[in-house]
Short mmCIF file of C-alpha atoms in Angstrom, two decimals:
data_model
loop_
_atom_site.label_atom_id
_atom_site.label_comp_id
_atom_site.label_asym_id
_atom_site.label_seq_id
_atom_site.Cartn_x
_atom_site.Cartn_y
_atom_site.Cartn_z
CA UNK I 1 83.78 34.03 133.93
CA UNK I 2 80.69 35.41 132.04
CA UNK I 3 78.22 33.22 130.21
CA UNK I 4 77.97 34.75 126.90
CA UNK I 5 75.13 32.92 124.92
CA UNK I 6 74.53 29.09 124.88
CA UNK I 7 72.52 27.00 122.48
CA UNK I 8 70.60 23.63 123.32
CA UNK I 9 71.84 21.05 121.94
CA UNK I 10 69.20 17.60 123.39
CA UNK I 11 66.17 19.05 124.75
CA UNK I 12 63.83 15.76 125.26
CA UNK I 13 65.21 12.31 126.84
CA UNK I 14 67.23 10.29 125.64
CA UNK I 15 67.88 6.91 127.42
CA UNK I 16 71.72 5.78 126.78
CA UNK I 17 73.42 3.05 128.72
CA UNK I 18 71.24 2.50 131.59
CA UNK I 19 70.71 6.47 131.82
CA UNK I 20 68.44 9.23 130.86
CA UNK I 21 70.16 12.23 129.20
CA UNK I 22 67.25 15.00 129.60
CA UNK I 23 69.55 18.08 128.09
CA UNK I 24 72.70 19.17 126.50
CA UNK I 25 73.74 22.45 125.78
CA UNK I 26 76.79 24.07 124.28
CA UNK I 27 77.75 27.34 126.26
CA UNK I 28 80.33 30.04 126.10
CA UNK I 29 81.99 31.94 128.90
CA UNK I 30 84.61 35.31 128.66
CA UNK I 31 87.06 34.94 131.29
CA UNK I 32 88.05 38.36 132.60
CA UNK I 33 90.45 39.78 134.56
CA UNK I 34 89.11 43.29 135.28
CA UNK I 35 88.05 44.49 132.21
CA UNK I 36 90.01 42.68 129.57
CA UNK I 37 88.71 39.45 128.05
CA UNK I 38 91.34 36.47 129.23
CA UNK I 39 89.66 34.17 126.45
CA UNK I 40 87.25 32.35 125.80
CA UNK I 41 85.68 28.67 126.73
CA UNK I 42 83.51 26.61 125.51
CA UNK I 43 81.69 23.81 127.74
CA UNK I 44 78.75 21.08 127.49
CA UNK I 45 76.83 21.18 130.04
CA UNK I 46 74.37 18.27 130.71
CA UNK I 47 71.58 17.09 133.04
CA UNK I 48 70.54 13.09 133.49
CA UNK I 49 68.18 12.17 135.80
CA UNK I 50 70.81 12.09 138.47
CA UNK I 51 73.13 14.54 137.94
CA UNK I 52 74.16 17.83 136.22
CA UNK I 53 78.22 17.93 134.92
CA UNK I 54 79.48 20.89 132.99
CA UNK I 55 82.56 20.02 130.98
CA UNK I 56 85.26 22.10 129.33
CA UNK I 57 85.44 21.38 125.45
CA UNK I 58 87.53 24.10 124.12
CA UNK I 59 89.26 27.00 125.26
CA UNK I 60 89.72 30.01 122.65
CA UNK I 61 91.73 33.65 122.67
CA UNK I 62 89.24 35.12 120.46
CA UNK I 63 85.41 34.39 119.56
CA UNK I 64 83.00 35.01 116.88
CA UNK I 65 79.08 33.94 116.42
CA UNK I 66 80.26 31.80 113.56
CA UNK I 67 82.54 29.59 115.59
CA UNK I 68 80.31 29.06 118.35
CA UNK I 69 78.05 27.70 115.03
CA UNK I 70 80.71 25.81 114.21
CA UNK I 71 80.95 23.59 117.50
CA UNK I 72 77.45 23.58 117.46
CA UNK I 73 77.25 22.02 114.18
CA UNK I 74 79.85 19.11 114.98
CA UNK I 75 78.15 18.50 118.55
CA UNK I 76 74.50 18.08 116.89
CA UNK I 77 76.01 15.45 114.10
CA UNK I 78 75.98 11.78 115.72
CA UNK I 79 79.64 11.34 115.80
CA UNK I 80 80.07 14.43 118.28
CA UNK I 81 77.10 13.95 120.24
CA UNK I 82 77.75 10.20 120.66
CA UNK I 83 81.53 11.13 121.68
CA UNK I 84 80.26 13.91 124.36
CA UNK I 85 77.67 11.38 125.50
CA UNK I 86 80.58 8.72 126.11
CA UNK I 87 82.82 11.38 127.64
CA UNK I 88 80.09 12.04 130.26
CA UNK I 89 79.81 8.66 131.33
CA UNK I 90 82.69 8.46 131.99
CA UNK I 91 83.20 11.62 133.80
CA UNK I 92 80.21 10.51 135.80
CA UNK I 93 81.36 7.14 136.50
CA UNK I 94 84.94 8.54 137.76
CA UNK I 95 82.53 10.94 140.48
CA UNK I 96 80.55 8.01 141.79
CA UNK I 97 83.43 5.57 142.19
CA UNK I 98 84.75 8.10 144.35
#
């Protein structure tokens, strides 16, 4: 997979449930096989103080600069950044339990 372009999302910390978010950022890969785009996906990738956990959001056949915008937009309103936020907590919790 390439990383295409990514955009930052949190850049400062944030303390949430016991934790410090320090960054979240939306990013795009191409998957290839040779030389022929597979797709595309879309992850969040974020750091805490403890960790770092990149996870998928949406996978795509085709891509344009205005839908990467798009998710951008949605992730950077409260409701989508407090969802992602959740969904890494949970993702986190489920690695340290095991």
């Amino acid at each position: 997979m390439n990383l295409i372009r990514t955009k930052v999302i949190l850049d400062n910390e944030v303390k949430i449930e016991g934790g410090v978010i320090s960054k979240i950022e939306l990013r795009e890969y191409e998957k290839k096989e040779g030389n022929k785009s597979k797709g595309h996906i879309y992850t969040i990738y974020i750091k805490t103080e403890n960790d770092e956990i990149e996870l998928d959001y949406l996978e795509k056949q085709d891509s344009n600069e205005k839908f990467f915008d798009e998710i951008y937009d949605f992730l950077s309103k409260y409701n989508g950044l407090s969802s992602t936020i959740n969904r890494v907590y949970i993702e986190l919790d489920g690695r340290h339990r095991q």
